[in-house]
PDB file of C-alpha atoms in Angstrom:
ATOM      1  CA  GLY A   5      -1.497   3.412  20.435  1.00 54.00           C
ATOM      2  CA  ALA A   6      -4.385   4.142  17.471  1.00 79.00           C
ATOM      3  CA  GLY A   7      -2.565   2.761  14.875  1.00 93.00           C
ATOM      4  CA  VAL A   8      -1.284  -0.196  12.977  1.00 96.00           C
ATOM      5  CA  SER A   9       1.639  -2.063  14.780  1.00 97.00           C
ATOM      6  CA  GLN A  10       3.783  -4.852  13.622  1.00 97.00           C
ATOM      7  CA  SER A  11       6.808  -6.553  14.815  1.00 97.00           C
ATOM      8  CA  PRO A  12       9.028  -6.932  14.434  1.00 97.00           C
ATOM      9  CA  ARG A  13      10.034  -4.525  12.263  1.00 96.00           C
ATOM     10  CA  TYR A  14      13.288  -5.666  11.436  1.00 97.00           C
ATOM     11  CA  LYS A  15      14.126  -9.580  10.924  1.00 98.00           C
ATOM     12  CA  VAL A  16      17.547 -10.895   9.398  1.00 98.00           C
ATOM     13  CA  ALA A  17      16.632 -14.676   8.549  1.00 97.00           C
ATOM     14  CA  LYS A  18      19.099 -17.412   7.003  1.00 97.00           C
ATOM     15  CA  ARG A  19      17.740 -19.267   4.844  1.00 97.00           C
ATOM     16  CA  GLY A  20      15.620 -21.854   5.537  1.00 97.00           C
ATOM     17  CA  GLN A  21      14.506 -20.314   8.454  1.00 97.00           C
ATOM     18  CA  ASP A  22      11.177 -20.185   9.284  1.00 98.00           C
ATOM     19  CA  VAL A  23       9.853 -16.809  10.367  1.00 98.00           C
ATOM     20  CA  ALA A  24       6.835 -15.772  11.814  1.00 98.00           C
ATOM     21  CA  LEU A  25       5.610 -11.721  11.806  1.00 98.00           C
ATOM     22  CA  ARG A  26       2.579 -10.090  13.858  1.00 98.00           C
ATOM     23  CA  CYS A  27       0.062  -7.107  12.999  1.00 98.00           C
ATOM     24  CA  ASP A  28      -1.745  -5.620  15.850  1.00 98.00           C
ATOM     25  CA  PRO A  29      -4.811  -3.928  13.481  1.00 96.00           C
ATOM     26  CA  ILE A  30      -6.504  -0.928  14.728  1.00 95.00           C
ATOM     27  CA  SER A  31      -8.853  -2.248  17.642  1.00 93.00           C
ATOM     28  CA  GLY A  32     -12.334  -3.083  15.849  1.00 91.00           C
ATOM     29  CA  HIS A  33     -11.312  -3.040  12.383  1.00 93.00           C
ATOM     30  CA  VAL A  34     -12.838  -6.099  10.796  1.00 93.00           C
ATOM     31  CA  SER A  35     -10.499  -6.535   7.712  1.00 93.00           C
ATOM     32  CA  LEU A  36      -7.391  -7.121   8.111  1.00 95.00           C
ATOM     33  CA  PHE A  37      -4.603  -7.646   4.907  1.00 95.00           C
ATOM     34  CA  TRP A  38      -1.635  -8.364   4.267  1.00 98.00           C
ATOM     35  CA  TYR A  39       1.134  -6.878   1.553  1.00 98.00           C
ATOM     36  CA  GLN A  40       4.577  -7.601   0.567  1.00 98.00           C
ATOM     37  CA  GLN A  41       6.597  -4.255  -0.317  1.00 96.00           C
ATOM     38  CA  ALA A  42       9.692  -5.364  -2.668  1.00 94.00           C
ATOM     39  CA  LEU A  43      12.242  -2.576  -2.848  1.00 91.00           C
ATOM     40  CA  GLY A  44      11.670  -0.025  -5.527  1.00 88.00           C
ATOM     41  CA  GLN A  45       7.823  -1.876  -6.328  1.00 91.00           C
ATOM     42  CA  GLY A  46       4.760  -1.269  -4.865  1.00 94.00           C
ATOM     43  CA  PRO A  47       3.051  -3.160  -2.288  1.00 96.00           C
ATOM     44  CA  GLU A  48       1.468  -6.299  -3.819  1.00 96.00           C
ATOM     45  CA  PHE A  49      -1.446  -8.138  -1.800  1.00 95.00           C
ATOM     46  CA  LEU A  50      -1.183 -11.102  -0.082  1.00 97.00           C
ATOM     47  CA  THR A  51      -3.668 -12.452   1.798  1.00 96.00           C
ATOM     48  CA  TYR A  52      -7.371 -10.550   3.571  1.00 94.00           C
ATOM     49  CA  PHE A  53      -9.334 -11.470   6.596  1.00 95.00           C
ATOM     50  CA  GLN A  54     -12.600 -10.634   7.407  1.00 94.00           C
ATOM     51  CA  ASN A  55     -12.837 -11.242  11.043  1.00 94.00           C
ATOM     52  CA  GLU A  56     -10.960 -14.842  11.734  1.00 95.00           C
ATOM     53  CA  ALA A  57     -12.333 -15.821   8.348  1.00 95.00           C
ATOM     54  CA  GLN A  58      -9.386 -15.680   5.309  1.00 96.00           C
ATOM     55  CA  LEU A  59     -11.347 -14.857   2.601  1.00 93.00           C
ATOM     56  CA  ASP A  60      -8.678 -14.116  -0.232  1.00 93.00           C
ATOM     57  CA  LYS A  61      -4.874 -15.849  -0.134  1.00 94.00           C
ATOM     58  CA  SER A  62      -4.422 -15.758  -3.631  1.00 93.00           C
ATOM     59  CA  GLY A  63      -1.740 -13.414  -3.576  1.00 94.00           C
ATOM     60  CA  LEU A  64       0.443 -15.512  -1.419  1.00 97.00           C
ATOM     61  CA  PRO A  65       3.424 -16.525  -3.422  1.00 94.00           C
ATOM     62  CA  SER A  66       4.221 -20.026  -2.060  1.00 94.00           C
ATOM     63  CA  ASP A  67       2.558 -22.712  -0.213  1.00 95.00           C
ATOM     64  CA  ARG A  68       5.579 -21.767   2.026  1.00 97.00           C
ATOM     65  CA  PHE A  69       3.705 -18.331   3.317  1.00 98.00           C
ATOM     66  CA  PHE A  70       0.890 -18.817   5.541  1.00 97.00           C
ATOM     67  CA  ALA A  71      -1.535 -16.465   7.668  1.00 98.00           C
ATOM     68  CA  GLU A  72      -3.637 -16.736  10.614  1.00 97.00           C
ATOM     69  CA  ARG A  73      -5.839 -14.615  12.625  1.00 97.00           C
ATOM     70  CA  PRO A  74      -7.712 -16.679  15.139  1.00 95.00           C
ATOM     71  CA  GLU A  75      -9.638 -14.587  16.593  1.00 93.00           C
ATOM     72  CA  GLY A  76      -9.997 -12.451  14.278  1.00 91.00           C
ATOM     73  CA  SER A  77      -7.680  -9.644  15.729  1.00 94.00           C
ATOM     74  CA  VAL A  78      -3.859 -10.195  16.149  1.00 97.00           C
ATOM     75  CA  SER A  79      -2.666 -11.569  12.959  1.00 98.00           C
ATOM     76  CA  THR A  80       0.464 -13.997  12.125  1.00 98.00           C
ATOM     77  CA  LEU A  81       2.130 -14.018   8.508  1.00 98.00           C
ATOM     78  CA  LYS A  82       4.335 -17.326   8.574  1.00 98.00           C
ATOM     79  CA  ILE A  83       6.909 -17.657   6.135  1.00 98.00           C
ATOM     80  CA  GLN A  84       8.341 -21.703   6.454  1.00 98.00           C
ATOM     81  CA  ARG A  85      12.228 -22.212   5.181  1.00 97.00           C
ATOM     82  CA  THR A  86      12.459 -18.959   3.474  1.00 97.00           C
ATOM     83  CA  GLN A  87      14.710 -17.872   0.844  1.00 97.00           C
ATOM     84  CA  GLN A  88      16.236 -15.046  -0.746  1.00 96.00           C
ATOM     85  CA  GLU A  89      13.503 -13.728  -2.738  1.00 96.00           C
ATOM     86  CA  ASP A  90      11.436 -13.900   0.633  1.00 97.00           C
ATOM     87  CA  SER A  91      13.368  -9.994   1.289  1.00 97.00           C
ATOM     88  CA  ALA A  92      11.148  -7.791   1.099  1.00 97.00           C
ATOM     89  CA  VAL A  93       8.978  -5.188   3.404  1.00 97.00           C
ATOM     90  CA  TYR A  94       5.942  -6.712   4.817  1.00 98.00           C
ATOM     91  CA  LEU A  95       2.923  -4.659   5.260  1.00 98.00           C
ATOM     92  CA  CYS A  96      -0.076  -5.253   7.434  1.00 97.00           C
ATOM     93  CA  ALA A  97      -3.138  -2.992   7.196  1.00 95.00           C
ATOM     94  CA  SER A  98      -6.630  -2.480   8.771  1.00 94.00           C
ATOM     95  CA  SER A  99      -9.909  -1.536   7.945  1.00 92.00           C
ATOM     96  CA  PRO A 100     -13.240  -0.868   9.529  1.00 89.00           C
ATOM     97  CA  ASN A 101     -14.805  -1.867   6.455  1.00 78.00           C
ATOM     98  CA  GLN A 102     -14.364  -3.749   3.081  1.00 65.00           C
ATOM     99  CA  GLY A 103     -10.713  -1.888   2.654  1.00 55.00           C
ATOM    100  CA  TYR A 104     -12.084   1.744   1.366  1.00 64.00           C
ATOM    101  CA  GLN A 105      -9.919   3.078   3.736  1.00 81.00           C
ATOM    102  CA  ALA A 106      -6.736   0.989   4.563  1.00 89.00           C
ATOM    103  CA  PHE A 107      -4.569   1.664   7.094  1.00 92.00           C
ATOM    104  CA  PHE A 108      -1.440   0.833   6.809  1.00 95.00           C
ATOM    105  CA  GLY A 109       1.428  -0.380   9.900  1.00 96.00           C
ATOM    106  CA  PRO A 110       4.964   0.137   9.720  1.00 95.00           C
ATOM    107  CA  GLY A 111       6.180  -3.013   7.967  1.00 96.00           C
ATOM    108  CA  THR A 112       8.670  -5.621   8.628  1.00 97.00           C
ATOM    109  CA  ARG A 113      11.274  -5.926   6.902  1.00 97.00           C
ATOM    110  CA  LEU A 114      12.919  -9.291   6.058  1.00 98.00           C
ATOM    111  CA  THR A 115      16.445  -9.282   5.032  1.00 98.00           C
ATOM    112  CA  VAL A 116      16.991 -13.445   4.400  1.00 97.00           C
ATOM    113  CA  LEU A 117      20.727 -14.238   4.182  1.00 95.00           C
TER     114      LEU A 117
ATOM    115  CA  ALA B  20      -5.918  -7.753 -14.471  1.00 75.00           C
ATOM    116  CA  GLN B  21      -5.946  -4.944 -13.231  1.00 83.00           C
ATOM    117  CA  SER B  22      -2.571  -2.821 -13.427  1.00 91.00           C
ATOM    118  CA  VAL B  23      -1.235   0.646 -12.112  1.00 95.00           C
ATOM    119  CA  SER B  24       1.791   2.291 -14.182  1.00 96.00           C
ATOM    120  CA  GLN B  25       3.256   5.413 -12.537  1.00 96.00           C
ATOM    121  CA  HIS B  26       5.465   6.947 -15.400  1.00 87.00           C
ATOM    122  CA  ASN B  27       7.496   8.873 -13.688  1.00 88.00           C
ATOM    123  CA  HIS B  28       9.714   7.273 -11.070  1.00 92.00           C
ATOM    124  CA  HIS B  29      11.455   9.844  -9.502  1.00 95.00           C
ATOM    125  CA  VAL B  30      11.288  13.342  -9.310  1.00 97.00           C
ATOM    126  CA  ILE B  31      13.374  16.452  -8.126  1.00 97.00           C
ATOM    127  CA  LEU B  32      11.766  19.963  -7.837  1.00 97.00           C
ATOM    128  CA  SER B  33      12.466  23.416  -6.007  1.00 97.00           C
ATOM    129  CA  GLU B  34       9.992  24.789  -3.532  1.00 96.00           C
ATOM    130  CA  ALA B  35       6.898  26.393  -4.720  1.00 96.00           C
ATOM    131  CA  ALA B  36       7.374  24.544  -7.627  1.00 97.00           C
ATOM    132  CA  SER B  37       4.125  22.959  -9.251  1.00 97.00           C
ATOM    133  CA  LEU B  38       3.798  19.109  -8.752  1.00 97.00           C
ATOM    134  CA  GLU B  39       2.139  16.618 -11.422  1.00 97.00           C
ATOM    135  CA  LEU B  40       2.150  12.852 -11.088  1.00 97.00           C
ATOM    136  CA  GLY B  41       0.951  10.726 -13.649  1.00 96.00           C
ATOM    137  CA  CYS B  42      -1.111   7.687 -12.869  1.00 97.00           C
ATOM    138  CA  ASN B  43      -2.814   5.350 -15.187  1.00 97.00           C
ATOM    139  CA  TYR B  44      -4.801   2.617 -14.247  1.00 95.00           C
ATOM    140  CA  SER B  45      -6.139  -0.601 -16.569  1.00 92.00           C
ATOM    141  CA  TYR B  46      -9.004  -2.233 -15.629  1.00 87.00           C
ATOM    142  CA  GLY B  47     -12.995  -2.749 -17.580  1.00 79.00           C
ATOM    143  CA  GLY B  48     -14.990  -2.158 -14.602  1.00 84.00           C
ATOM    144  CA  THR B  49     -15.538   0.555 -11.914  1.00 87.00           C
ATOM    145  CA  VAL B  50     -12.337   1.378  -9.693  1.00 89.00           C
ATOM    146  CA  ASN B  51     -11.914   3.215  -6.327  1.00 91.00           C
ATOM    147  CA  LEU B  52      -8.774   5.644  -6.452  1.00 93.00           C
ATOM    148  CA  PHE B  53      -6.272   6.502  -4.195  1.00 95.00           C
ATOM    149  CA  TRP B  54      -3.373   7.990  -3.913  1.00 97.00           C
ATOM    150  CA  TYR B  55      -1.353   7.140  -0.313  1.00 96.00           C
ATOM    151  CA  VAL B  56       2.353   8.329   0.706  1.00 96.00           C
ATOM    152  CA  GLN B  57       5.225   7.672   2.680  1.00 95.00           C
ATOM    153  CA  TYR B  58       7.416  10.004   4.397  1.00 94.00           C
ATOM    154  CA  PRO B  59      10.912   9.119   4.688  1.00 91.00           C
ATOM    155  CA  GLY B  60      10.959   6.548   7.891  1.00 88.00           C
ATOM    156  CA  GLN B  61       6.387   6.769   8.210  1.00 91.00           C
ATOM    157  CA  HIS B  62       4.272   4.571   7.123  1.00 91.00           C
ATOM    158  CA  LEU B  63       2.000   4.273   4.319  1.00 94.00           C
ATOM    159  CA  GLN B  64      -0.593   7.211   4.757  1.00 94.00           C
ATOM    160  CA  LEU B  65      -3.848   7.911   2.901  1.00 93.00           C
ATOM    161  CA  LEU B  66      -3.483  11.396   0.932  1.00 95.00           C
ATOM    162  CA  LEU B  67      -6.931  11.259  -0.892  1.00 94.00           C
ATOM    163  CA  LYS B  68      -9.321   9.042  -2.642  1.00 93.00           C
ATOM    164  CA  TYR B  69     -12.104   9.068  -5.259  1.00 93.00           C
ATOM    165  CA  PHE B  70     -15.407   6.904  -4.948  1.00 90.00           C
ATOM    166  CA  SER B  71     -17.946   8.476  -7.061  1.00 89.00           C
ATOM    167  CA  GLY B  72     -19.077  11.600  -7.676  1.00 92.00           C
ATOM    168  CA  ASP B  73     -17.000  15.212  -8.185  1.00 94.00           C
ATOM    169  CA  PRO B  74     -13.741  13.770 -10.547  1.00 94.00           C
ATOM    170  CA  LEU B  75     -11.590  16.519  -8.950  1.00 96.00           C
ATOM    171  CA  VAL B  76     -10.875  15.228  -5.331  1.00 96.00           C
ATOM    172  CA  LYS B  77      -9.051  17.426  -2.532  1.00 95.00           C
ATOM    173  CA  GLY B  78      -6.712  15.714  -0.007  1.00 93.00           C
ATOM    174  CA  ILE B  79      -4.636  16.498   2.494  1.00 91.00           C
ATOM    175  CA  LYS B  80      -1.963  19.156   2.650  1.00 93.00           C
ATOM    176  CA  GLY B  81      -3.147  21.107  -0.203  1.00 95.00           C
ATOM    177  CA  PHE B  82      -3.041  17.915  -2.754  1.00 97.00           C
ATOM    178  CA  GLU B  83      -5.313  17.077  -5.139  1.00 97.00           C
ATOM    179  CA  ALA B  84      -6.251  14.739  -7.729  1.00 97.00           C
ATOM    180  CA  GLU B  85      -8.202  14.693 -10.614  1.00 96.00           C
ATOM    181  CA  PHE B  86     -10.272  11.520 -12.043  1.00 95.00           C
ATOM    182  CA  ILE B  87     -10.596  11.283 -15.937  1.00 95.00           C
ATOM    183  CA  LYS B  88     -12.379   8.160 -17.162  1.00 92.00           C
ATOM    184  CA  SER B  89     -11.757   8.362 -20.243  1.00 93.00           C
ATOM    185  CA  LYS B  90      -7.707   8.593 -19.868  1.00 94.00           C
ATOM    186  CA  PHE B  91      -8.229   5.826 -17.457  1.00 94.00           C
ATOM    187  CA  SER B  92      -6.091   8.533 -15.491  1.00 96.00           C
ATOM    188  CA  PHE B  93      -5.893   9.886 -12.017  1.00 97.00           C
ATOM    189  CA  ASN B  94      -3.060  12.238 -11.485  1.00 97.00           C
ATOM    190  CA  LEU B  95      -1.966  13.687  -8.340  1.00 97.00           C
ATOM    191  CA  ARG B  96      -1.082  17.659  -8.103  1.00 97.00           C
ATOM    192  CA  LYS B  97      -0.308  20.697  -5.546  1.00 97.00           C
ATOM    193  CA  PRO B  98       0.398  23.943  -6.873  1.00 97.00           C
ATOM    194  CA  SER B  99       2.908  25.021  -4.849  1.00 97.00           C
ATOM    195  CA  VAL B 100       5.496  22.215  -3.461  1.00 97.00           C
ATOM    196  CA  GLN B 101       6.945  22.545   0.138  1.00 97.00           C
ATOM    197  CA  TRP B 102      10.082  20.886   1.251  1.00 96.00           C
ATOM    198  CA  SER B 103       8.253  18.524   3.779  1.00 96.00           C
ATOM    199  CA  ASP B 104       6.387  16.871   0.692  1.00 97.00           C
ATOM    200  CA  THR B 105       9.510  15.039   0.013  1.00 97.00           C
ATOM    201  CA  ALA B 106       8.503  11.339   0.179  1.00 97.00           C
ATOM    202  CA  GLU B 107       7.353   8.460  -2.032  1.00 97.00           C
ATOM    203  CA  TYR B 108       3.783   8.517  -3.854  1.00 98.00           C
ATOM    204  CA  PHE B 109       2.177   5.527  -4.219  1.00 97.00           C
ATOM    205  CA  CYS B 110      -1.159   5.979  -6.867  1.00 97.00           C
ATOM    206  CA  ALA B 111      -3.757   2.662  -6.313  1.00 95.00           C
ATOM    207  CA  VAL B 112      -7.133   1.228  -7.235  1.00 93.00           C
ATOM    208  CA  ASN B 113      -9.673  -1.576  -6.263  1.00 89.00           C
ATOM    209  CA  ALA B 114     -12.377  -3.187  -7.947  1.00 85.00           C
ATOM    210  CA  ARG B 115     -15.794  -1.923  -7.102  1.00 76.00           C
ATOM    211  CA  ASP B 116     -16.758  -6.263  -6.947  1.00 75.00           C
ATOM    212  CA  SER B 117     -13.121  -6.865  -4.913  1.00 72.00           C
ATOM    213  CA  SER B 118     -12.715  -3.252  -2.761  1.00 71.00           C
ATOM    214  CA  TYR B 119     -10.711  -5.098  -0.343  1.00 82.00           C
ATOM    215  CA  LYS B 120      -8.013  -5.686  -3.115  1.00 88.00           C
ATOM    216  CA  LEU B 121      -5.527  -2.904  -3.362  1.00 92.00           C
ATOM    217  CA  ILE B 122      -3.311  -2.832  -6.433  1.00 93.00           C
ATOM    218  CA  PHE B 123      -0.348  -0.268  -6.276  1.00 96.00           C
ATOM    219  CA  GLY B 124       1.936   1.491  -9.045  1.00 96.00           C
ATOM    220  CA  SER B 125       5.453   0.758  -8.310  1.00 96.00           C
ATOM    221  CA  GLY B 126       5.483   4.746  -6.680  1.00 96.00           C
ATOM    222  CA  THR B 127       7.046   8.032  -7.153  1.00 97.00           C
ATOM    223  CA  ARG B 128      10.329   9.185  -5.582  1.00 97.00           C
ATOM    224  CA  LEU B 129       9.597  13.461  -4.617  1.00 97.00           C
ATOM    225  CA  LEU B 130      12.393  14.996  -3.975  1.00 97.00           C
ATOM    226  CA  VAL B 131      11.755  18.606  -2.587  1.00 97.00           C
ATOM    227  CA  ARG B 132      15.108  20.877  -2.451  1.00 95.00           C
ATOM    228  CA  PRO B 133      14.878  24.039  -0.312  1.00 90.00           C
TER     229      PRO B 133
END
């Protein structure tokens, strides 16, 4: 497929569990972004990678959130000790350049019980 | 800090009606402007974008948007909507000096009745 893919599409976690969300960007895209979309809201920026370098993580809501992109392609967003307020759709996007046009994936819907 | 306001949260129209969705942003510097659309069950897709030049931007599926700098607005318009335009529409901006970070509005849900 030519688009951004994310897995899993749905994740249910018990409070306190750790989760890992995967993003496969469009091949060759240098820039990769993670956004969090709460119910009824627009996406909110979490973090940005240029190749393997994490250039901005200012949107990560707490130190329980960690993102990596070790080889400059696939990225993983990890949430430790999940809380109910972490329930949201997590969107990944990629871009061939500095985010002028971001292509979004389908998102992972995380529900924390 | 940048922010984006979409004042219409829910809009219901009949087919062939005209559409205008409001978007205002708050930022003192130069911005790029976007409208994204999310059709039911699908991912966010770019509808149109403005970087510079002609403030009237035409996008896909007959949509257009006008950038009015003095009003900090970037309203989305379509002369005649179709049932297939039922979707959620998001306005977004990024600052030219941090162009990787999109700031989104809260979205407008559009329902077009056949």
